[in-house]
Coordinates of C-alpha atoms in Angstrom, one line a residue:
Chain A
X173 CA 95.8 118.2 185.4
X174 CA 94.7 121.9 185.6
X175 CA 96.7 124.9 185.8
X176 CA 96.3 127.3 188.8
X177 CA 94.3 129.7 186.9
X178 CA 91.8 127.0 185.7
X179 CA 91.2 125.6 189.1
X180 CA 91.1 129.2 190.6
X181 CA 88.2 130.3 188.0
X182 CA 86.7 126.8 188.8
X183 CA 86.7 127.3 192.6
X184 CA 85.4 131.0 192.1
X185 CA 82.4 129.5 190.5
X186 CA 82.0 126.7 193.2
X187 CA 82.5 129.1 196.0
X188 CA 79.9 131.7 194.7
X189 CA 76.8 130.3 196.6
X190 CA 75.1 131.4 199.9
X191 CA 77.1 130.2 202.6
X192 CA 74.7 131.8 205.4
X193 CA 71.1 132.3 205.9
X194 CA 69.7 135.9 205.6
X195 CA 68.6 136.7 209.3
X196 CA 69.9 138.3 211.6
X197 CA 71.0 140.6 208.7
X198 CA 73.4 142.3 211.1
X199 CA 75.3 139.4 211.3
X200 CA 75.1 137.7 208.1
X201 CA 75.3 140.9 206.0
X202 CA 78.7 141.4 207.8
X203 CA 79.7 137.7 206.8
X204 CA 78.6 138.1 203.3
X205 CA 80.3 141.4 202.6
X206 CA 83.5 139.9 203.8
X207 CA 83.1 137.0 201.4
X208 CA 82.0 139.3 198.6
X209 CA 85.1 141.6 198.8
X210 CA 87.1 138.9 196.6
X211 CA 90.6 137.8 197.2
X212 CA 92.8 135.4 195.2
X213 CA 91.4 132.3 196.8
X214 CA 94.9 130.8 196.6
X215 CA 94.6 128.3 199.9
X216 CA 91.6 126.5 198.4
X217 CA 93.1 126.2 195.3
X218 CA 96.2 124.9 196.8
X219 CA 94.0 122.2 198.4
X220 CA 92.5 121.4 195.0
X221 CA 96.0 121.4 193.5
X222 CA 97.2 119.0 196.3
X223 CA 94.5 116.7 195.6
X224 CA 94.9 116.7 191.9
X225 CA 98.6 116.1 192.2
X226 CA 97.8 112.3 193.2
X227 CA 94.3 111.7 191.8
X228 CA 91.3 113.1 190.0
X229 CA 89.6 115.9 192.3
X230 CA 87.7 114.3 194.9
X231 CA 84.3 115.7 196.0
X232 CA 85.9 116.4 199.4
X233 CA 88.5 118.2 198.3
X234 CA 86.0 120.9 197.3
X235 CA 84.3 121.0 200.4
X236 CA 87.6 121.1 202.0
X237 CA 88.7 124.2 199.8
X238 CA 85.3 125.7 200.9
X239 CA 86.3 125.3 204.5
X240 CA 89.9 126.5 204.3
X241 CA 88.6 129.8 202.5
X242 CA 86.1 130.4 205.2
X243 CA 88.6 129.7 207.7
X244 CA 90.9 132.3 206.1
X245 CA 88.2 134.8 205.9
X246 CA 87.7 134.3 209.6
X247 CA 91.2 135.1 210.4
X248 CA 91.3 138.2 208.2
X249 CA 88.1 139.6 209.7
X250 CA 89.5 139.1 213.2
X251 CA 92.9 140.4 212.5
X252 CA 91.5 143.4 210.8
X253 CA 89.6 144.1 214.0
X254 CA 92.6 143.5 216.3
X255 CA 95.0 145.8 213.9
X256 CA 92.2 148.4 213.5
X257 CA 92.7 148.1 210.0
X258 CA 90.4 150.6 208.0
X259 CA 90.8 149.0 204.4
X260 CA 91.5 145.6 203.0
X261 CA 92.1 145.3 199.5
X262 CA 91.1 148.8 198.7
X263 CA 87.6 148.3 200.5
X264 CA 86.3 149.1 204.2
X265 CA 87.2 146.2 206.5
X266 CA 84.1 144.6 208.1
X267 CA 84.3 146.2 211.4
X268 CA 84.8 149.6 209.5
X269 CA 81.7 148.8 207.3
X270 CA 79.5 147.5 209.9
X271 CA 80.9 147.6 213.6
X272 CA 83.4 145.6 215.7
X273 CA 80.8 143.6 217.5
X274 CA 79.3 142.4 214.1
X275 CA 82.5 141.5 212.6
X276 CA 83.8 139.6 215.7
X277 CA 80.4 137.6 215.3
X278 CA 80.7 137.3 211.7
X279 CA 84.3 135.8 212.0
X280 CA 83.1 133.4 214.6
X281 CA 80.0 132.2 212.4
X282 CA 82.5 131.9 209.5
X283 CA 84.8 129.8 211.6
X284 CA 81.7 127.4 212.5
X285 CA 80.6 127.2 208.8
X286 CA 83.9 126.1 207.9
X287 CA 83.6 123.3 210.5
X288 CA 80.3 122.8 209.1
X289 CA 81.8 122.0 205.4
X290 CA 84.8 119.8 206.9
X291 CA 82.0 117.6 208.7
X292 CA 80.3 117.0 205.5
X293 CA 83.4 115.1 204.1
X294 CA 83.2 111.2 203.8
X295 CA 83.4 109.7 207.3
X296 CA 87.0 108.1 206.9
X297 CA 88.1 111.7 206.2
X298 CA 86.4 113.9 208.8
X299 CA 88.7 113.3 211.9
X300 CA 91.8 114.0 210.2
X301 CA 90.8 117.1 208.1
X302 CA 89.5 118.7 211.5
X303 CA 92.5 117.7 213.2
X304 CA 94.5 119.3 210.7
X305 CA 92.2 122.5 210.6
X306 CA 92.5 122.5 214.6
X307 CA 96.2 122.4 214.4
X308 CA 96.5 125.2 211.6
X309 CA 93.9 127.2 213.4
X310 CA 95.9 127.2 216.7
X311 CA 99.1 128.0 214.9
X312 CA 97.7 130.9 213.2
X313 CA 96.2 132.3 216.3
X314 CA 99.8 131.9 217.9
X315 CA 101.2 133.6 215.1
X316 CA 98.9 136.7 215.2
X317 CA 99.7 136.9 219.1
X318 CA 103.5 136.9 218.4
X319 CA 102.7 139.3 215.5
X320 CA 101.0 141.5 218.1
X321 CA 103.6 141.1 220.9
X322 CA 106.2 142.4 218.6
X323 CA 104.7 145.7 218.1
X324 CA 105.3 146.2 221.5
X325 CA 108.8 145.1 221.8
X326 CA 111.9 147.3 221.2
X327 CA 113.7 144.5 219.5
X328 CA 112.7 141.3 217.9
X329 CA 115.2 138.4 216.6
X330 CA 114.8 137.8 213.0
X331 CA 114.4 134.0 214.0
X332 CA 111.6 135.1 216.1
X333 CA 110.0 137.0 213.0
X334 CA 110.4 134.0 210.7
X335 CA 108.8 131.8 213.3
X336 CA 105.9 134.2 213.4
X337 CA 105.4 134.6 209.8
X338 CA 105.5 130.5 209.5
X339 CA 102.8 130.5 211.9
X340 CA 100.6 133.3 210.7
X341 CA 101.0 132.7 207.1
X342 CA 102.9 129.7 205.9
X343 CA 101.5 126.9 207.7
X344 CA 97.8 127.4 206.2
X345 CA 99.4 127.2 202.8
X346 CA 101.2 124.1 203.9
X347 CA 98.3 122.6 205.4
X348 CA 96.0 123.7 202.3
X349 CA 98.0 121.5 200.1
X350 CA 98.3 118.6 202.7
X351 CA 94.6 118.2 203.2
X352 CA 94.0 118.0 199.6
X353 CA 97.0 115.3 199.3
X354 CA 95.4 113.6 202.4
X355 CA 92.1 113.4 200.6
X356 CA 93.9 111.8 197.5
X357 CA 95.3 109.1 199.6
X358 CA 98.7 110.2 199.2
X359 CA 101.4 108.5 201.5
X360 CA 102.5 110.2 204.6
X361 CA 106.1 110.7 203.4
X362 CA 104.2 112.5 200.1
X363 CA 102.2 114.4 202.4
X364 CA 104.9 115.6 204.5
X365 CA 107.0 116.8 201.5
X366 CA 104.0 118.6 200.1
X367 CA 103.4 120.3 203.4
X368 CA 107.2 121.5 203.4
X369 CA 106.7 122.6 200.0
X370 CA 103.9 124.8 200.9
X371 CA 105.5 126.3 204.0
X372 CA 108.9 127.2 202.3
X373 CA 106.7 128.6 199.4
X374 CA 104.9 130.7 202.2
X375 CA 108.0 131.9 203.9
X376 CA 109.5 133.0 200.4
X377 CA 106.2 134.8 199.5
X378 CA 106.2 136.7 202.9
X379 CA 109.7 137.6 202.5
X380 CA 109.1 138.7 199.0
X381 CA 106.2 140.7 200.3
X382 CA 108.5 142.7 202.9
X383 CA 110.9 143.2 199.8
X384 CA 108.2 144.3 197.6
X385 CA 106.6 147.0 199.9
X386 CA 110.0 148.6 200.2
X387 CA 111.8 148.0 196.7
X388 CA 109.0 146.7 194.6
X389 CA 107.7 148.6 191.4
X390 CA 104.6 150.4 192.8
X391 CA 103.0 149.9 189.3
X392 CA 103.5 146.0 189.2
X393 CA 103.1 145.6 193.2
X394 CA 99.6 147.2 193.0
X395 CA 100.0 149.2 195.9
X396 CA 102.2 152.2 197.1
X397 CA 105.5 151.1 198.5
X398 CA 107.1 152.3 201.5
X399 CA 104.0 151.7 203.9
X400 CA 105.8 149.4 206.1
X401 CA 108.7 151.8 206.7
X402 CA 106.6 154.8 207.4
X403 CA 104.8 152.6 210.3
X404 CA 107.9 151.2 211.4
X405 CA 106.8 147.7 210.8
X406 CA 109.1 145.1 212.1
X407 CA 109.7 143.2 208.7
X408 CA 112.5 140.9 207.4
X409 CA 114.3 144.2 206.3
X410 CA 114.3 146.2 209.4
X411 CA 115.0 143.2 211.7
X412 CA 118.0 141.9 209.3
X413 CA 119.3 145.8 209.1
X414 CA 119.4 145.7 213.0
X415 CA 121.2 142.5 213.0
X416 CA 123.7 143.2 210.6
X417 CA 124.3 147.4 210.8
X418 CA 127.3 148.5 212.3
X419 CA 127.1 150.6 215.3
X420 CA 126.8 153.9 213.3
X421 CA 124.2 152.4 210.8
X422 CA 122.2 151.0 213.7
X423 CA 122.0 154.3 215.4
X424 CA 120.9 156.0 212.2
X425 CA 118.1 153.2 211.8
X426 CA 117.0 154.0 215.3
X427 CA 116.9 157.7 214.8
X428 CA 114.8 157.1 211.4
X429 CA 112.1 155.3 213.5
X430 CA 111.6 158.3 215.2
X431 CA 111.6 160.5 212.2
X432 CA 108.4 161.5 210.4
X433 CA 109.6 163.5 207.6
X434 CA 108.5 163.1 204.0
X435 CA 111.9 161.5 203.1
X436 CA 111.6 158.9 205.4
X437 CA 111.0 155.9 203.2
X438 CA 113.9 157.1 201.0
X439 CA 116.4 157.6 203.8
X440 CA 115.5 154.3 205.1
X441 CA 116.0 152.5 201.9
X442 CA 119.5 154.0 201.3
X443 CA 120.4 152.4 204.8
X444 CA 118.6 149.1 204.0
X445 CA 120.9 149.0 200.7
X446 CA 123.9 149.9 202.9
X447 CA 123.3 147.0 205.2
X448 CA 122.8 144.9 202.3
X449 CA 119.4 143.7 203.5
X450 CA 117.9 144.4 200.1
X451 CA 120.0 141.4 198.7
X452 CA 119.7 139.5 202.0
X453 CA 115.9 139.4 201.6
X454 CA 116.3 138.3 197.9
X455 CA 118.8 135.6 199.0
X456 CA 116.3 134.3 201.7
X457 CA 113.5 134.3 199.4
X458 CA 115.3 132.4 196.6
X459 CA 116.5 129.8 199.5
X460 CA 113.2 129.2 200.6
X461 CA 112.0 128.9 196.9
X462 CA 114.8 126.5 196.0
X463 CA 113.9 124.5 199.1
X464 CA 110.3 124.3 198.1
X465 CA 111.1 122.9 194.8
X466 CA 113.4 120.4 196.4
X467 CA 110.6 119.5 198.6
X468 CA 108.4 119.0 195.8
X469 CA 111.1 117.0 194.0
X470 CA 111.0 114.4 196.8
X471 CA 107.3 113.6 196.1
X472 CA 107.1 110.0 194.4
X473 CA 104.9 111.1 191.5
X474 CA 105.8 111.4 187.7
X475 CA 107.4 114.7 187.3
X476 CA 104.9 116.1 184.7
X477 CA 102.3 115.9 187.4
X478 CA 104.0 118.4 189.4
X479 CA 103.9 121.0 186.5
X480 CA 101.0 122.9 187.8
X481 CA 102.3 123.4 191.2
X482 CA 105.8 124.7 189.7
X483 CA 104.1 127.0 187.7
X484 CA 101.9 128.3 190.6
X485 CA 104.9 128.7 192.7
X486 CA 106.7 130.8 189.9
X487 CA 103.5 132.6 189.4
X488 CA 103.1 133.7 193.3
X489 CA 106.8 134.4 193.4
X490 CA 107.0 136.2 190.0
X491 CA 109.9 134.2 189.2
X492 CA 110.7 131.9 186.1
X493 CA 109.9 128.5 186.8
Chain B
X3 CA 73.0 107.6 239.2
X4 CA 74.6 110.7 240.3
X5 CA 73.0 113.9 241.6
X6 CA 73.8 117.2 239.9
X7 CA 76.2 118.3 242.7
X8 CA 78.1 114.9 242.6
X9 CA 78.6 115.1 238.9
X10 CA 79.5 118.8 239.1
X11 CA 82.2 117.7 241.7
X12 CA 83.5 115.2 239.5
X13 CA 83.5 117.5 236.3
X14 CA 85.4 120.2 238.0
X15 CA 88.3 117.6 238.8
X16 CA 88.3 116.2 235.3
X17 CA 88.4 119.9 233.9
X18 CA 91.1 120.9 236.0
X19 CA 93.8 120.3 233.7
X20 CA 95.9 122.4 231.2
X21 CA 93.9 122.6 228.1
X22 CA 96.6 125.0 226.2
X23 CA 100.4 125.2 225.9
X24 CA 102.1 128.1 227.7
X25 CA 103.5 130.0 224.8
X26 CA 102.8 132.6 223.7
X27 CA 101.7 133.7 226.8
X28 CA 99.6 136.9 225.9
X29 CA 97.6 134.3 224.1
X30 CA 97.1 131.5 226.6
X31 CA 97.2 133.5 230.0
X32 CA 94.2 135.1 228.8
X33 CA 92.6 131.7 228.0
X34 CA 93.6 130.0 231.2
X35 CA 92.7 133.0 233.0
X36 CA 89.0 132.8 231.8
X37 CA 89.0 129.1 232.7
X38 CA 90.3 129.8 236.1
X39 CA 87.7 132.1 237.1
X40 CA 85.2 129.5 237.7
X41 CA 81.6 129.3 236.6
X42 CA 78.8 126.6 237.9
X43 CA 79.6 124.5 234.8
X44 CA 75.9 123.6 234.4
X45 CA 76.1 122.9 230.9
X46 CA 79.1 120.1 230.9
X47 CA 77.2 118.4 233.6
X48 CA 74.1 118.6 231.7
X49 CA 75.7 116.6 229.1
X50 CA 77.0 113.9 231.8
X51 CA 73.4 113.8 233.1
X52 CA 71.9 113.3 229.6
X53 CA 74.4 110.5 229.0
X54 CA 73.7 109.0 232.5
X55 CA 70.0 109.0 232.0
X56 CA 70.2 106.2 229.6
X57 CA 73.6 104.4 230.4
X58 CA 76.7 104.4 232.2
X59 CA 78.7 107.4 231.7
X60 CA 80.8 107.1 228.4
X61 CA 84.3 108.3 228.1
X62 CA 83.0 110.2 225.2
X63 CA 80.4 112.1 227.3
X64 CA 83.7 113.5 229.4
X65 CA 85.2 114.7 226.4
X66 CA 82.2 116.4 224.9
X67 CA 81.4 118.0 228.3
X68 CA 84.7 119.7 228.2
X69 CA 84.3 120.6 224.4
X70 CA 81.0 122.0 225.7
X71 CA 82.4 124.3 228.6
X72 CA 85.4 125.3 226.6
X73 CA 82.6 126.3 223.9
X74 CA 80.5 128.3 226.4
X75 CA 83.7 130.0 227.8
X76 CA 84.5 131.2 224.2
X77 CA 80.9 132.7 223.9
X78 CA 81.5 134.4 227.2
X79 CA 84.7 136.0 226.2
X80 CA 83.6 137.4 223.1
X81 CA 80.2 138.4 224.6
X82 CA 82.3 140.5 227.3
X83 CA 84.1 142.1 224.3
X84 CA 81.0 143.1 222.6
X85 CA 79.1 144.0 225.8
X86 CA 82.1 146.1 226.8
X87 CA 81.6 144.5 230.4
X88 CA 84.2 145.3 232.9
X89 CA 83.1 142.5 235.1
X90 CA 82.1 138.9 235.0
X91 CA 81.3 137.0 238.4
X92 CA 83.0 139.7 240.3
X93 CA 86.2 139.6 238.5
X94 CA 87.8 141.6 235.6
X95 CA 86.7 140.3 232.3
X96 CA 89.4 138.8 230.0
X97 CA 89.4 141.9 227.8
X98 CA 89.5 144.3 230.9
X99 CA 92.5 142.1 232.3
X100 CA 94.5 141.7 229.2
X101 CA 93.5 143.6 226.2
X102 CA 90.8 143.2 223.5
X103 CA 92.9 141.6 221.1
X104 CA 94.2 139.0 223.1
X105 CA 90.8 138.6 224.4
X106 CA 89.4 137.9 221.1
X107 CA 92.2 135.6 220.2
X108 CA 91.7 133.4 223.5
X109 CA 88.1 133.2 222.7
X110 CA 88.9 131.8 219.0
X111 CA 91.6 129.2 220.4
X112 CA 89.1 128.3 222.8
X113 CA 86.6 127.5 220.2
X114 CA 89.1 125.6 218.3
X115 CA 90.1 123.4 221.3
X116 CA 86.4 122.7 221.9
X117 CA 86.3 121.1 218.4
X118 CA 89.8 119.2 219.2
X119 CA 88.2 117.4 222.1
X120 CA 84.9 116.6 219.9
X121 CA 87.1 115.2 217.3
X122 CA 88.9 112.6 219.7
X123 CA 85.5 111.1 220.3
X124 CA 84.6 107.8 218.8
X125 CA 84.5 107.8 214.8
X126 CA 80.9 106.8 214.9
X127 CA 80.3 109.8 217.2
X128 CA 82.4 112.7 215.8
X129 CA 80.3 113.7 212.9
X130 CA 76.9 113.9 214.7
X131 CA 78.6 115.6 217.7
X132 CA 80.4 118.4 215.5
X133 CA 77.3 118.8 213.5
X134 CA 75.4 119.5 216.9
X135 CA 78.0 121.8 218.2
X136 CA 78.0 123.6 214.7
X137 CA 74.1 124.2 214.8
X138 CA 74.3 125.5 218.4
X139 CA 77.1 127.5 217.6
X140 CA 75.3 129.4 214.7
X141 CA 72.2 129.6 217.0
X142 CA 74.1 131.3 220.0
X143 CA 75.8 133.8 217.4
X144 CA 72.2 134.8 215.9
X145 CA 71.0 135.4 219.5
X146 CA 74.0 137.5 220.4
X147 CA 73.2 139.6 217.4
X148 CA 69.8 140.0 217.9
X149 CA 70.3 141.0 221.7
X150 CA 72.7 143.6 220.1
X151 CA 70.3 144.5 217.6
X152 CA 67.5 145.0 220.3
X153 CA 69.5 147.5 222.3
X154 CA 69.2 149.9 219.3
X155 CA 65.6 149.4 218.8
X156 CA 63.0 151.4 220.3
X157 CA 60.4 148.7 220.8
X158 CA 61.1 144.9 220.8
X159 CA 58.1 142.3 220.7
X160 CA 58.1 140.0 223.6
X161 CA 58.0 137.4 221.2
X162 CA 61.2 138.5 219.7
X163 CA 62.9 138.5 223.1
X164 CA 61.7 135.0 223.7
X165 CA 63.2 133.8 220.5
X166 CA 66.6 135.7 221.6
X167 CA 67.1 134.2 224.9
X168 CA 66.1 130.7 223.4
X169 CA 68.9 131.1 220.9
X170 CA 71.4 132.9 223.1
X171 CA 70.9 130.6 226.2
X172 CA 68.4 127.8 226.1
X173 CA 69.6 125.9 223.0
X174 CA 73.1 125.3 224.5
X175 CA 71.5 123.7 227.6
X176 CA 69.1 121.7 225.5
X177 CA 72.0 120.5 223.2
X178 CA 74.4 119.7 225.9
X179 CA 71.7 117.1 227.3
X180 CA 71.1 116.1 223.7
X181 CA 74.7 115.4 223.0
X182 CA 75.0 113.1 226.1
X183 CA 71.8 111.3 225.3
X184 CA 73.3 110.7 221.6
X185 CA 76.3 109.4 223.0
X186 CA 74.4 106.8 225.2
X187 CA 72.7 105.7 222.2
X188 CA 69.2 107.2 223.1
X189 CA 66.4 106.9 220.3
X190 CA 65.6 110.0 218.3
X191 CA 62.3 110.6 220.4
X192 CA 64.0 110.4 223.6
X193 CA 66.8 112.7 222.4
X194 CA 64.1 115.3 221.3
X195 CA 62.2 115.3 224.2
X196 CA 65.2 115.6 226.1
X197 CA 66.3 118.6 223.9
X198 CA 62.8 120.1 224.7
X199 CA 63.3 119.6 228.4
X200 CA 66.5 121.6 228.4
X201 CA 65.3 124.3 226.3
X202 CA 62.3 125.0 228.4
X203 CA 64.4 124.9 231.7
X204 CA 66.7 127.4 230.0
X205 CA 63.7 129.5 228.9
X206 CA 62.3 129.3 232.5
X207 CA 65.6 129.9 233.8
X208 CA 66.2 133.3 232.0
X209 CA 62.8 134.5 232.8
X210 CA 63.6 133.6 236.5
X211 CA 66.7 135.7 236.1
X212 CA 65.1 138.7 234.8
X213 CA 62.5 138.4 237.7
X214 CA 65.2 137.9 240.2
X215 CA 67.1 140.9 239.1
X216 CA 64.1 143.1 239.5
X217 CA 62.1 141.4 242.6
X218 CA 64.7 139.0 243.9
X219 CA 66.3 139.0 247.7
X220 CA 69.5 140.3 247.0
X221 CA 70.9 138.3 249.9
X222 CA 69.7 135.0 248.2
X223 CA 70.2 136.2 244.6
X224 CA 73.9 137.0 245.4
X225 CA 74.0 140.2 243.5
X226 CA 72.3 143.8 243.8
X227 CA 69.1 143.6 242.3
X228 CA 67.7 146.6 240.0
X229 CA 70.8 146.7 237.7
X230 CA 68.6 145.8 234.6
X231 CA 66.0 148.6 235.4
X232 CA 69.0 151.3 235.8
X233 CA 70.5 150.1 232.4
X234 CA 67.0 150.2 230.8
X235 CA 67.6 146.5 229.7
X236 CA 65.0 145.1 227.6
X237 CA 63.9 142.3 229.9
X238 CA 60.9 140.3 230.2
X239 CA 59.3 142.5 232.7
X240 CA 60.0 145.6 230.7
X241 CA 58.8 144.4 227.2
X242 CA 55.8 142.6 228.9
X243 CA 54.9 145.9 230.8
X244 CA 55.1 147.8 227.7
X245 CA 52.8 145.4 225.8
X246 CA 50.4 145.2 228.9
X247 CA 50.3 148.9 230.0
X248 CA 47.3 151.1 229.4
X249 CA 48.1 154.5 227.8
X250 CA 48.7 156.3 230.9
X251 CA 51.0 153.6 232.4
X252 CA 53.1 153.2 228.9
X253 CA 53.7 157.1 229.3
X254 CA 55.0 156.6 232.8
X255 CA 57.3 153.8 231.8
X256 CA 58.8 155.7 228.8
X257 CA 59.4 158.6 231.0
X258 CA 60.9 156.6 233.6
X259 CA 63.4 155.1 231.2
X260 CA 64.5 158.7 230.4
X261 CA 65.0 159.3 234.3
X262 CA 68.3 158.9 236.3
X263 CA 67.2 159.5 239.8
X264 CA 68.3 157.2 243.0
X265 CA 64.4 156.1 243.1
X266 CA 64.2 154.8 239.4
X267 CA 64.3 151.2 240.5
X268 CA 61.6 151.7 243.1
X269 CA 59.2 153.7 241.1
X270 CA 59.8 151.0 238.1
X271 CA 58.8 148.2 240.3
X272 CA 55.8 150.1 241.3
X273 CA 54.8 150.1 237.6
X274 CA 55.9 146.4 236.9
X275 CA 53.5 145.5 239.6
X276 CA 50.6 147.8 238.7
X277 CA 50.9 146.2 235.1
X278 CA 51.1 142.7 236.6
X279 CA 54.2 141.7 235.0
X280 CA 55.7 140.6 238.2
X281 CA 52.9 137.9 238.3
X282 CA 53.1 137.4 234.5
X283 CA 56.9 136.5 234.8
X284 CA 56.3 134.0 237.5
X285 CA 53.4 132.5 235.4
X286 CA 55.6 132.1 232.4
X287 CA 58.3 130.8 234.3
X288 CA 56.0 128.1 235.9
X289 CA 54.5 127.4 232.5
X290 CA 58.1 126.7 230.9
X291 CA 59.1 124.6 234.0
X292 CA 56.0 122.5 233.8
X293 CA 56.5 122.1 230.1
X294 CA 60.0 121.0 230.7
X295 CA 58.8 118.5 233.4
X296 CA 56.2 117.1 230.8
X297 CA 58.9 116.7 228.1
X298 CA 61.1 114.9 230.7
X299 CA 58.0 112.6 231.4
X300 CA 57.7 111.3 227.8
X301 CA 61.2 109.9 227.8
X302 CA 60.7 106.2 227.9
X303 CA 63.1 105.1 230.7
X304 CA 62.1 104.2 234.1
X305 CA 61.1 107.2 236.4
X306 CA 63.7 106.7 239.0
X307 CA 66.5 107.4 236.4
X308 CA 64.9 110.8 235.8
X309 CA 65.2 111.8 239.4
X310 CA 68.4 113.7 239.3
X311 CA 67.2 115.7 236.3
X312 CA 64.2 116.5 238.2
X313 CA 66.4 117.4 241.3
X314 CA 68.6 119.4 239.1
X315 CA 65.8 121.5 237.4
X316 CA 64.1 122.3 240.9
X317 CA 67.7 123.3 242.0
X318 CA 68.1 125.7 239.2
X319 CA 64.8 127.2 239.6
X320 CA 64.9 127.4 243.2
X321 CA 61.6 125.6 243.2
X322 CA 60.3 122.4 245.3
X323 CA 60.6 119.3 242.7

């Protein structure tokens, strides 16, 4: 049984290969640039961990992990085009570095390549793996559309936001684990519980991300805080605040959304705290995290095999296991 | 054995079903709009014809035909975004009707859905069909990138242009036929010859398209001619003219590319004829067409079974069979 960091290191080595031909360079340079820009490779490692939870790591788990990472990068390239994002992880996004057309096409070939890897798994695995990839692909697209729709809506219920982050973020973490478990021959109940573990972990992670962007320590968080507030992003915090605020607080929040002064972030944080959404986010995150651990508990496997997943969850959420 | 028109009619009925859920509507309305905008559905019918050439039509041929049509529409949606095209078949393109983000995402879900259909074919078909779809997908993306690259290049060798249209257009026609033949259990040689038939037919069709846009009868062609010349599009005619023109003709052509007067088209047509590219295009088209028929000839099947494909080829190229 290997820990997250060990598998992460092993995957980085495995993944560090040419996934594309050279020509036409306008297309493949864009694709390779994206893959060279790094990232934590969490999803493929989850696939490997889901596999190793039940058995020694199968060759198909490595192929599937590769497909998952390519799929994830396809979504990032296309999302960045849609969001007109200039930067990702401090580097120029693909469309900013090249152009929108090459980025669009690079995303397309990356998705095709992901199916290419899945299609080389053993014949008794292929259909189930592709079916799971199709399902998660549809869900991620739906989540992205909801996210864009929300930007143009005046009010969004918190429950719709949670549904959106489940589709856009959590299901891919969940499906990565389940695909690994499927390859290991895990039973349906165990697969379902592992999927639930991943989904709840993903929700906890996303709520934490919203919290960190507002209340986190910039040094530990690795980026400037307050970005979501400056952009009026509809986060867990803002939506929860709008739902729990009294009439006067709500008026203040809505006014602050129009405000662009340098102290906008500080003023909003005061309001967030006054509405108790600071605590509410931490409570929600803990609830998802605890549910994830309860889901993991249900899996009929000796407890010691679950240690790497517990450690990984604690690591992702910067909590004590 | 059914004729192209009969199978086309049957496919239209089969395809006329809900391929997507309703929500989020911003995503699926865009996808459904594209599919509702019609089109000749040539590629799926080729899949059915490739199947029926060797056997009664198999249920998997219908599924694969559906996947091929969805795949083709995915490429059209994304190509229209890249080309910033306002119209397709006289209707607003998806990104013009909705917006670029929803169009991009609608293309993505359409590609995913295509794999969904392929994945429901019989288990001994799935891997080969997905492998062929992956290959043609990569080729179409490469062709599109080459097409975009050519726009920014001052000169493009005719041979590179032919390679581009092979990738962007011809291989999908070829692969559609071959996937149908594969499902029918055709031998490898027969599959290869049928693929070559489709590829050469596609090349003939594309060269004809270039010719018709310049020299066609607008009434029969169904759209205004001269559009390629007005846009300085690097077509077979222009590239061939630049390769065969003498120094003085070449100077005239290059000057005409800068010219925007109302008689630009007429002037260019005179130059094209003077360089003999009118005839050269017809010769090239006939050569591809004859090669396609020779490829079809090679297939070890009684000649009468090949009649529908011959009729279809003649119909597509408006030639006598």
